[in-house]
Coordinates of C-alpha atoms and ligand atoms in Angstrom, one line a residue:
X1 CA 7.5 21.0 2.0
X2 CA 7.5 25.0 2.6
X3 CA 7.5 27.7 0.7
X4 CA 6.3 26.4 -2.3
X5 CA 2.7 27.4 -4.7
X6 CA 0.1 26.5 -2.8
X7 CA -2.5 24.0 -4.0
X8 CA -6.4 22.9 -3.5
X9 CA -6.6 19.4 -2.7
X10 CA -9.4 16.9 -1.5
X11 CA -9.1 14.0 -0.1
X12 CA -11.8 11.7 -0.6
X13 CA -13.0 8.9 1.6
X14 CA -11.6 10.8 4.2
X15 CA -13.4 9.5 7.0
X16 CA -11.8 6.1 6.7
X17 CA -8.3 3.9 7.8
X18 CA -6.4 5.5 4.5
X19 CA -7.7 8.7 4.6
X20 CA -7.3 9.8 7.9
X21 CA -3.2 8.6 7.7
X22 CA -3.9 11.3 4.3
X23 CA -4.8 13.9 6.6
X24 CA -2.3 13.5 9.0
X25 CA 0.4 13.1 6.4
X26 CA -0.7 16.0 4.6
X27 CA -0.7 18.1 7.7
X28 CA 3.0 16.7 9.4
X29 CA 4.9 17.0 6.0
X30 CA 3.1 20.6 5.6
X31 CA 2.0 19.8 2.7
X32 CA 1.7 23.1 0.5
X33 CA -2.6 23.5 1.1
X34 CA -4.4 26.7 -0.1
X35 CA -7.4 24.8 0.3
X36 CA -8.5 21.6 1.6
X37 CA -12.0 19.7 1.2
X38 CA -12.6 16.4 3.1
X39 CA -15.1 14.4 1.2
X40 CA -17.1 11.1 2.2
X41 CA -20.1 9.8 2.0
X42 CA -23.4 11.1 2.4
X43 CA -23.2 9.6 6.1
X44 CA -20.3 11.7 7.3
X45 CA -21.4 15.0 5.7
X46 CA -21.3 17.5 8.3
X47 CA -19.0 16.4 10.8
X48 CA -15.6 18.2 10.9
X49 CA -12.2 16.7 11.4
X50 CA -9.2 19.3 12.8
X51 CA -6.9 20.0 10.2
X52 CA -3.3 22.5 11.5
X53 CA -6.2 23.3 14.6
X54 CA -9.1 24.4 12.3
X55 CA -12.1 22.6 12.3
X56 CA -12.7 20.9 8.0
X57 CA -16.5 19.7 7.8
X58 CA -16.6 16.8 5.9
X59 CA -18.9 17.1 2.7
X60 CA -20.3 14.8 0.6
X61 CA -18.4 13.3 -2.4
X62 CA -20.5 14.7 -5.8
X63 CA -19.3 15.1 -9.4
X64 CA -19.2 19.0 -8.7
X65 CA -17.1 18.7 -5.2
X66 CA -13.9 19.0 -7.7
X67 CA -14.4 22.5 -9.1
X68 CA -11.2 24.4 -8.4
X69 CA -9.4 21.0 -6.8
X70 CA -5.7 20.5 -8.2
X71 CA -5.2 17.6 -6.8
X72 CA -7.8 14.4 -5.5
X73 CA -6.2 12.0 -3.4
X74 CA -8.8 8.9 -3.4
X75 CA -9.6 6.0 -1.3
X76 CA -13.0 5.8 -0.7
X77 CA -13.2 2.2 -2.6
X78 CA -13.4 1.1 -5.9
X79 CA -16.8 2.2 -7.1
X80 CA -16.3 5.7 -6.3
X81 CA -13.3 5.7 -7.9
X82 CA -14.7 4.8 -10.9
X83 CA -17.8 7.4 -10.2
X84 CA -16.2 10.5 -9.8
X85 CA -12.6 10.1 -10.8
X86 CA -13.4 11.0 -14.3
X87 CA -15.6 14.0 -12.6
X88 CA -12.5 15.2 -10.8
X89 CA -10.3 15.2 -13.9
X90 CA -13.0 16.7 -16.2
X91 CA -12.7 19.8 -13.3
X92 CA -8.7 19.8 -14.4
X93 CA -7.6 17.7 -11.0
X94 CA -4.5 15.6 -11.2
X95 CA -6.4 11.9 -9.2
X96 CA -4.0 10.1 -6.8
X97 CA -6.2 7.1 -7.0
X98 CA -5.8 3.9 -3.7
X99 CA -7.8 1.2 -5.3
X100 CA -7.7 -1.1 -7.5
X101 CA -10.2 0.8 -10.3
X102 CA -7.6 2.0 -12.7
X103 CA -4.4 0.3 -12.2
X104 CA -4.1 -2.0 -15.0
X105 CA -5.2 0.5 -17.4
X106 CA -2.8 1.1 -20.3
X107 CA -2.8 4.4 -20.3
X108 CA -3.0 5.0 -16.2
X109 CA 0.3 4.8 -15.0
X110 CA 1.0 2.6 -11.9
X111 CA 3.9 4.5 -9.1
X112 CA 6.0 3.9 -6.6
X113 CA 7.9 6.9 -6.7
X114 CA 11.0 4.9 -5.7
X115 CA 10.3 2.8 -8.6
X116 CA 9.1 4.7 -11.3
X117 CA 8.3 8.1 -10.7
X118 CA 9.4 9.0 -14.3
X119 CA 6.1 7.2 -15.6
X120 CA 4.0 9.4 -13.4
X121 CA 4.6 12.1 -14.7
X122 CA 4.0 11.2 -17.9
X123 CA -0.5 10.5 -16.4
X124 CA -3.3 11.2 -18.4
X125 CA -4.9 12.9 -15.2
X126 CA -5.2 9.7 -13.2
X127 CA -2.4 8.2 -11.8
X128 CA -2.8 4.9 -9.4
X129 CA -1.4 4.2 -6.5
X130 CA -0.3 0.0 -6.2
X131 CA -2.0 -2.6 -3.7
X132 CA 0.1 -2.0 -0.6
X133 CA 1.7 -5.5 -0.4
X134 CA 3.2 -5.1 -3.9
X135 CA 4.6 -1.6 -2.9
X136 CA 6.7 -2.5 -0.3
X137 CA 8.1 -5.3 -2.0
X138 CA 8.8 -4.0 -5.5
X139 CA 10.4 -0.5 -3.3
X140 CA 12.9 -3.1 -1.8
X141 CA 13.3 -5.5 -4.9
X142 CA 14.0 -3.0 -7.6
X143 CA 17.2 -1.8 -6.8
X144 CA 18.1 -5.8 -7.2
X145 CA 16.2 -5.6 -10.3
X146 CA 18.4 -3.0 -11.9
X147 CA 21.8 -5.0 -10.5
X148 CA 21.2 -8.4 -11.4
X149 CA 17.5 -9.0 -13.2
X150 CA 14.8 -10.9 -11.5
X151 CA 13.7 -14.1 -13.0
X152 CA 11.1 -15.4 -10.5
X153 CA 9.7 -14.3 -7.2
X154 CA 7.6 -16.2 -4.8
X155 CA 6.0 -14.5 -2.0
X156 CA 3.9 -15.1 1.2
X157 CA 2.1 -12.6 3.1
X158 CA 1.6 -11.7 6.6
X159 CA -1.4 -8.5 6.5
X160 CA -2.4 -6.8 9.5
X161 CA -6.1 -6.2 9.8
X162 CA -6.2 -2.6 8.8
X163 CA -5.5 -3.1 5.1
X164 CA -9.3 -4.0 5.4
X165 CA -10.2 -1.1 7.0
X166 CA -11.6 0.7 10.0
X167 CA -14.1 -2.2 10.1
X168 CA -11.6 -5.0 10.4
X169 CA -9.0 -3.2 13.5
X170 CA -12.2 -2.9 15.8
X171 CA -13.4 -6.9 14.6
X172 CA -9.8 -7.5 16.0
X173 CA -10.0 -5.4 19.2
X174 CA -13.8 -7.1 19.9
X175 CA -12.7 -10.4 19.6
X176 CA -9.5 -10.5 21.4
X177 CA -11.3 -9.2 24.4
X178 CA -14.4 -11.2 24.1
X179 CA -12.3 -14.4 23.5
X180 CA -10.0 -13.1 26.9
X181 CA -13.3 -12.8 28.4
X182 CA -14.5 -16.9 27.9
X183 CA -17.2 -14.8 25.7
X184 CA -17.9 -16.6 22.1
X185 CA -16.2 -14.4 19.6
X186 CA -18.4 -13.1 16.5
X187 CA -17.0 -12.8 12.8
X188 CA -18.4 -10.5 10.8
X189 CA -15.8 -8.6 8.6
X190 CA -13.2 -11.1 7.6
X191 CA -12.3 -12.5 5.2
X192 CA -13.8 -9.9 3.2
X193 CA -15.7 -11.5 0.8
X194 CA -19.7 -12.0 -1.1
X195 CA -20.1 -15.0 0.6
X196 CA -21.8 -15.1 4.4
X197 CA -19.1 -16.5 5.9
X198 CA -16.6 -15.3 7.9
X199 CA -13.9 -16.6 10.3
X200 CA -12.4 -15.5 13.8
X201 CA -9.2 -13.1 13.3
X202 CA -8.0 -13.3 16.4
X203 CA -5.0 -15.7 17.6
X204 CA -5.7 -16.9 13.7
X205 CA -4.2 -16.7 10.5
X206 CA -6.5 -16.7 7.7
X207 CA -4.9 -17.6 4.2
X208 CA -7.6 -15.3 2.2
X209 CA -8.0 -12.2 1.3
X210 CA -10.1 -10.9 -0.9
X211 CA -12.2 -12.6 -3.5
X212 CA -11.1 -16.1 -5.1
X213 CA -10.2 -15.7 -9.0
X214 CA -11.0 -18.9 -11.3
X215 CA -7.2 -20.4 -11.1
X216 CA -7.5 -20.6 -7.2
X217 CA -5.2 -17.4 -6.4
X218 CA -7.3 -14.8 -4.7
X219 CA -7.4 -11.3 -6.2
X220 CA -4.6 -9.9 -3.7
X221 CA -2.8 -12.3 -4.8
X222 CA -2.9 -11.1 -8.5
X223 CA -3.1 -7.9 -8.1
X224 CA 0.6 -8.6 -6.5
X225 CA 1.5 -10.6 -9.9
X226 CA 0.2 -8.5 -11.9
X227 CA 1.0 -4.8 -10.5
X228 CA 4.4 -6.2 -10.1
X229 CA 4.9 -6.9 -13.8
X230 CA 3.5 -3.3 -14.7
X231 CA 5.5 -1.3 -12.2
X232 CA 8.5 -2.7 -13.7
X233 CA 7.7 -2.6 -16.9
X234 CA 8.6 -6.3 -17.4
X235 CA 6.1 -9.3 -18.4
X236 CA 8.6 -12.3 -17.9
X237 CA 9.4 -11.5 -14.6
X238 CA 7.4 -14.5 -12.7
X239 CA 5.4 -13.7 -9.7
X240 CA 3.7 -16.1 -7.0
X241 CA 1.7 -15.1 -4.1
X242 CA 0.0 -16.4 -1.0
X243 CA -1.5 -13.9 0.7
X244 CA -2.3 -14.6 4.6
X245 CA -4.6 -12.0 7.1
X246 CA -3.2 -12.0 10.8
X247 CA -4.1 -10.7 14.2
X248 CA -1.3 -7.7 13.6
X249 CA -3.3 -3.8 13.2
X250 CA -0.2 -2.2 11.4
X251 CA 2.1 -3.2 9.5
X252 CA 2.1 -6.1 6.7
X253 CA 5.0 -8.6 6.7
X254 CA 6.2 -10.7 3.7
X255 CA 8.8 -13.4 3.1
X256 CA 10.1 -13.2 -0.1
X257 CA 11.8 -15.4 -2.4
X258 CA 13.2 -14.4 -5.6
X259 CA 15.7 -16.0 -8.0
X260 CA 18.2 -13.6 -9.7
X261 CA 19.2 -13.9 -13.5
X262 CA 22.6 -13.1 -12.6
X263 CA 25.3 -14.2 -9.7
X264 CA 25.5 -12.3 -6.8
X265 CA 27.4 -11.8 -3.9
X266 CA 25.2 -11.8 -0.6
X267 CA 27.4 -8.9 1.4
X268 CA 26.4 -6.5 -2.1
X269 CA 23.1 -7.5 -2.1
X270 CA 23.1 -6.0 1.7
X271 CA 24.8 -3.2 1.0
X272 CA 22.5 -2.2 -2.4
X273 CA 19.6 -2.8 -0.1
X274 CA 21.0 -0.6 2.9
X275 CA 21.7 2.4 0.5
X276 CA 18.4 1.9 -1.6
X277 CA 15.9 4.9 -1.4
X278 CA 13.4 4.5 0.8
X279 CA 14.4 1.5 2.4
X280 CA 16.0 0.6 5.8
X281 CA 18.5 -2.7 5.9
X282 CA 17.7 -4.0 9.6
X283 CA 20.0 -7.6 9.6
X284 CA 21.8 -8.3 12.5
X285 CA 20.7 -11.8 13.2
X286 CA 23.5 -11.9 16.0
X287 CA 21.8 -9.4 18.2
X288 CA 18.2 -10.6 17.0
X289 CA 17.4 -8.0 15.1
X290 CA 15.5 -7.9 11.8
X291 CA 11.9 -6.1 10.7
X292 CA 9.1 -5.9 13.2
X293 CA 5.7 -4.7 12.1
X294 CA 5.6 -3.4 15.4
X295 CA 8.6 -1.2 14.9
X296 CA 7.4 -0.6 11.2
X297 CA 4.0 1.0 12.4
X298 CA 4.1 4.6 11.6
X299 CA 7.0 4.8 9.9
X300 CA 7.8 5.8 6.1
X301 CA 10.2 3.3 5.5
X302 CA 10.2 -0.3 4.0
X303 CA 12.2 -2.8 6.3
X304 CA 13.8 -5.3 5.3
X305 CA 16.0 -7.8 6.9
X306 CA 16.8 -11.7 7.1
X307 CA 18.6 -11.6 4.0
X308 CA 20.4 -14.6 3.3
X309 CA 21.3 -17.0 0.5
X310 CA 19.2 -20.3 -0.6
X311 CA 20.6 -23.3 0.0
X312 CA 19.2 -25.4 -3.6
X313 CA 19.4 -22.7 -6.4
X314 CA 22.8 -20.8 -7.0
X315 CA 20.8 -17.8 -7.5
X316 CA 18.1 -17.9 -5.2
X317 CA 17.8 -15.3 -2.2
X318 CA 15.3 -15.4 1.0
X319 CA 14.6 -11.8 2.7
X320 CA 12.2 -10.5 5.4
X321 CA 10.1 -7.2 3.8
X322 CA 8.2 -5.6 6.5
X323 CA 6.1 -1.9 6.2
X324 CA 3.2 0.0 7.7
X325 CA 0.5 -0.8 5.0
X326 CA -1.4 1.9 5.9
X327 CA 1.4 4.5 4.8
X328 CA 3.9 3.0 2.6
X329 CA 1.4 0.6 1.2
X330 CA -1.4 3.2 0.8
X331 CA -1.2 7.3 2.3
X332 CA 2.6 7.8 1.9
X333 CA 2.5 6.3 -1.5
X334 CA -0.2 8.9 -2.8
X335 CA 0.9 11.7 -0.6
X336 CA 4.7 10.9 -2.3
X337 CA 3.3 11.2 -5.6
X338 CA 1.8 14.3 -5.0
X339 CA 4.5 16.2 -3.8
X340 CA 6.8 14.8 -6.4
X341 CA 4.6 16.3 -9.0
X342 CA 4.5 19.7 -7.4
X343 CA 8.5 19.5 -7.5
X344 CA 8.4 18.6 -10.9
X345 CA 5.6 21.3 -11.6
X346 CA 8.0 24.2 -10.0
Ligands
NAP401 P1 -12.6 2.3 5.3 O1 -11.9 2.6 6.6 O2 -13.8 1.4 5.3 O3 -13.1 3.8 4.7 C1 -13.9 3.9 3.6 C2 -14.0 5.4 3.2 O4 -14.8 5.5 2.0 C3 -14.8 6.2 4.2 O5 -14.2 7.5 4.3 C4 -16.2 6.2 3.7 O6 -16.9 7.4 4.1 C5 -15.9 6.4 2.2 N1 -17.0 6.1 1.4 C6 -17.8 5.0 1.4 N2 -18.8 5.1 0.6 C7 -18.7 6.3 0.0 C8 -19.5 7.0 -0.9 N3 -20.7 6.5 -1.4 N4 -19.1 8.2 -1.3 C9 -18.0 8.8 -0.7 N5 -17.2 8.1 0.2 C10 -17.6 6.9 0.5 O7 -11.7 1.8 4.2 P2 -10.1 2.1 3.9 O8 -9.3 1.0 4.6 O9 -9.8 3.5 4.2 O10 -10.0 1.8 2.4 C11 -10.7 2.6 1.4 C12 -10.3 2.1 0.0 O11 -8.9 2.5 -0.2 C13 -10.4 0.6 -0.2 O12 -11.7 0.2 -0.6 C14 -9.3 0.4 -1.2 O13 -9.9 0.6 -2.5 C15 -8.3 1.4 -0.9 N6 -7.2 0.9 -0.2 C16 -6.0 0.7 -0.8 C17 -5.0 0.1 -0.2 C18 -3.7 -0.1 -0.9 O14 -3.3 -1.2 -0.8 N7 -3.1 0.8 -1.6 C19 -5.0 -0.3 1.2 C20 -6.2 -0.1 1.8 C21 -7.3 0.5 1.1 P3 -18.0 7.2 5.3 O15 -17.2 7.2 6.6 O16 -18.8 8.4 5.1 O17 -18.8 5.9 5.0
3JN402 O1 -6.3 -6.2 2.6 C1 -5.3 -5.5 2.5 O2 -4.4 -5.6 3.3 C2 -5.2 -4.5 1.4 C3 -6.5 -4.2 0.9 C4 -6.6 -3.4 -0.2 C5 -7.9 -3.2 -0.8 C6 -9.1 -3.4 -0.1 C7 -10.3 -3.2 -0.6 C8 -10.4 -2.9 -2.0 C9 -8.0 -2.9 -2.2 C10 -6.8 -2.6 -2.9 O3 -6.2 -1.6 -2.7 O4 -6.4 -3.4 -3.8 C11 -9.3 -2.7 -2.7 C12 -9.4 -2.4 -4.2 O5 -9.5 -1.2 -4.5 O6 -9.6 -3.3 -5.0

C-alpha cells in the first residue's frame, strides 16, 4: 500500500499474540502510517517495540490515547473494548474491533472483507472483526453460498493454542518439554474458563473452549452459529459446531460439512473454490496433498482441501478448511478492513 494519504493509527493490546501479528502486518504491507501509538496496559507502558527500525514505546491504553487517531485496531480483550472503544470514536477514530464486545450489535457491522466488505463501509464508527474460526470458514463457504444456497452446515474444530493467546503457546511449549522430561506437567491456562480447573494440552485434545452456554454448546461454538448467520445476512441458514483445542501453535483446522439447497456438480464446486478470493484450493489426494496448519502458518490465505461428495444426502459436501488463526482469523482480518477503507476513502 504506497503512496497513498497517510494515517494515525493505534493498535491497542499491542503487546499480545494478535497485536504483535498487527504490527508486523502493518509494517510488511507498508501500511500508509503518519503516526503510530502502541497501547497496552499499564504493565507494558514504557517498553518500546521496533517498528520500520525505530524504536515505538508502548503507552498505556486511556480514554484520551485517541486524540488525533484515524484508525484503532483493537484486541486487547473484551472489556477494553467496551472501555475505550466508544472513547476512541468520540475522538473521530474509525475502531477495527478483535473481540467479541460488539459483534452482534445491530448497528455494528460484522466483516470479512471477502464476504461483505460492502456492509463495512456502511459502520457507525465501530466495525468488528468475526471469531477467527468463523472467518475462515464463511471466506471459503460464501462463494458456494452465492452458487447454490446453504441450508445447513455442521462443523468441527481443530484450534491451535495461540487463539488463547501468548499465555497458552508457552503452557504448550512448558508441557511438552516437561512431559519429554518424565517431569509431571502443570495446567494452568487451558481450557480457558472461571472454573479452577484446567487440563494438560499437550499430546491432548480438549473439546472446550471457552465458557459453557445453558444449551451445552460452549460460547465459541455460538459465536460460530451466530456470526455465521450475521455475516451472511441470512437467519435460516443452520449452523452446528464442536469446537476442539489441540497441541498445534498456528493454524486452526476445521472439517466441515454443509448441505447445499441446490445440486451440484463436485469438479464446479472445486473450481468456484480454486478461483474464490482469498482462498487457495489444495486437493490432490493422489499425491497426498491437502491443507496443513503447518503450511497455513503465516500465510494470508484460507486453505481448503479434501473436498468430496457425501455418500447419504444428494446434496451434502465434506471439505478440509485450514488457516493461520492468528492472521486470517484475527490481524489480517482487521488489517484488511483497514486498508479497504482507505481505498474506498481515496
Ligand atoms: P494476549 O496475548 O493475552 O494479549 C492481551 C493484550 O491485551 C496485551 O497486549 C495486553 O497488554 C492487553 N491488555 C490487557 N489488559 C489491558 C488493559 N487493562 N489495558 C490495555 N491493554 C490491556 O491475547 P491475544 O491472543 O492477543 O488476544 C487479545 C484479544 O483479542 C482476546 O481477548 C480476544 O478478544 C481477541 N482475539 C480475537 C480473535 C479472533 O478470533 N478474531 C483471536 C484471538 C484473540 P499487557 O501485555 O500490557 O498486559
Ligand atoms: O480460542 C481461540 O482459538 C479463539 C479465541 C478468541 C477469543 C479469545 C478470548 C476472548 C475471543 C474471540 O475473539 O471471540 C474472545 C472474545 O473477545 O470474546
Amino acid at each position: 500500500m504506497g503512496n497513498q494519504l497517510k494515517v494515525n493509527v493505534a493498535v491497542v493490546g499491542a503487546t499480545g499474540a494478535v497485536g504483535q501479528e498487527i504490527i508486523s502486518l502493518l509494517e510488511k504491507r507498508d501500511f500508509p502510517i503518519n503516526q503510530l501509538k502502541l497501547l497496552a496496559s499499564k504493565r507494558s507502558a514504557g517498553k518500546t517495540v521496533m517498528f520500520k527500525g525505530e524504536p515505538v514505546t508502548i503507552e498505556e491504553a486511556t480514554p484520551e490515547s485517541f486524540a488525533g487517531v484515524e484508525y484503532a485496531l483493537f484486541s486487547a480483550g473484551g472489556t477494553i473494548s467496551k472501555e475505550l472503544a466508544p472513547h476512541a470514536v468520540r475522538h473521530g477514530a474509525v475502531v477495527i474491533d478483535n473481540t467479541s464486545a460488539y459483534r452482534m450489535d445491530t448497528d455494528v457491522p460484522l466483516v470479512v472483507p471477502e464476504v461483505n466488505m460492502d456492509a463495512a463501509l456502511k459502520h457507525n464508527g465501530i466495525i468488528a472483526n468475526p471469531n477467527c474460526s468463523t472467518i475462515q470458514m464463511v471466506a471459503a463457504l460464501k462463494p458456494l453460498y452465492d452458487r447454490y444456497g446453504i441450508e445447513r452446515i455442521i462443523v468441527s474444530t481443530y484450534q491451535a493454542v495461540s487463539g488463547a493467546g501468548a499465555s497458552a503457546i508457552e503452557e504448550l511449549l512448558t508441557q511438552t518439554k516437561d512431559i519429554l522430561d518424565g517431569k509431571e506437567p502443570q495446567a494452568n491456562i487451558l481450557p480457558v474458563s472461571k472454573l479452577p480447573v484446567h487440563h494438560q494440552i499437550a499430546f491432548n485434545a480438549i473439546p472446550q473452549i471457552d465458557l459453557f452456554t445453558d444449551n451445552g454448546f460452549t460460547y465459541e461454538e455460538m459465536k460460530m452459529v451466530n456470526e455465521t448467520k450475521k455475516i451472511f445476512g441470512d437467519e435460516q441458514v443452520q449452523v452446528a459446531a464442536t469446537c476442539v483445542r489441540i497441541p498445534v501453535v498456528k493454524g486452526h483446522s476445521e472439517s466441515v460439512y454443509v448441505e447445499l439447497k441446490n445440486d451440484y456438480e463436485l469438479e464446479e464446486v472445486k473450481q468456484i473454490l480454486a478461483n474464490a478470493p482469498g482462498v487457495e484450493l489444495v486437493d490432490s489426494p493422489e499425491e497426498q496433498k491437502y491443507p496443513l496448519a503447518t503450511d497455513s502458518a503465516d500465510k494470508l490465505e484460507v486453505f481448503v482441501g479434501r473436498v468430496r461428495k457425501d455418500l447419504t444426502h444428494p446434496r451434502g459436501l465434506h471439505m478440509w478448511i485450514v488457516s493461520d488463526n492468528l492472521l486470517k482469523g484475527a490481524a489480517w482480518n482487521t488489517v484488511q478492513i483497514a486498508e479497504e477503507l482507505i481505498k474506498a476513502n481515496n
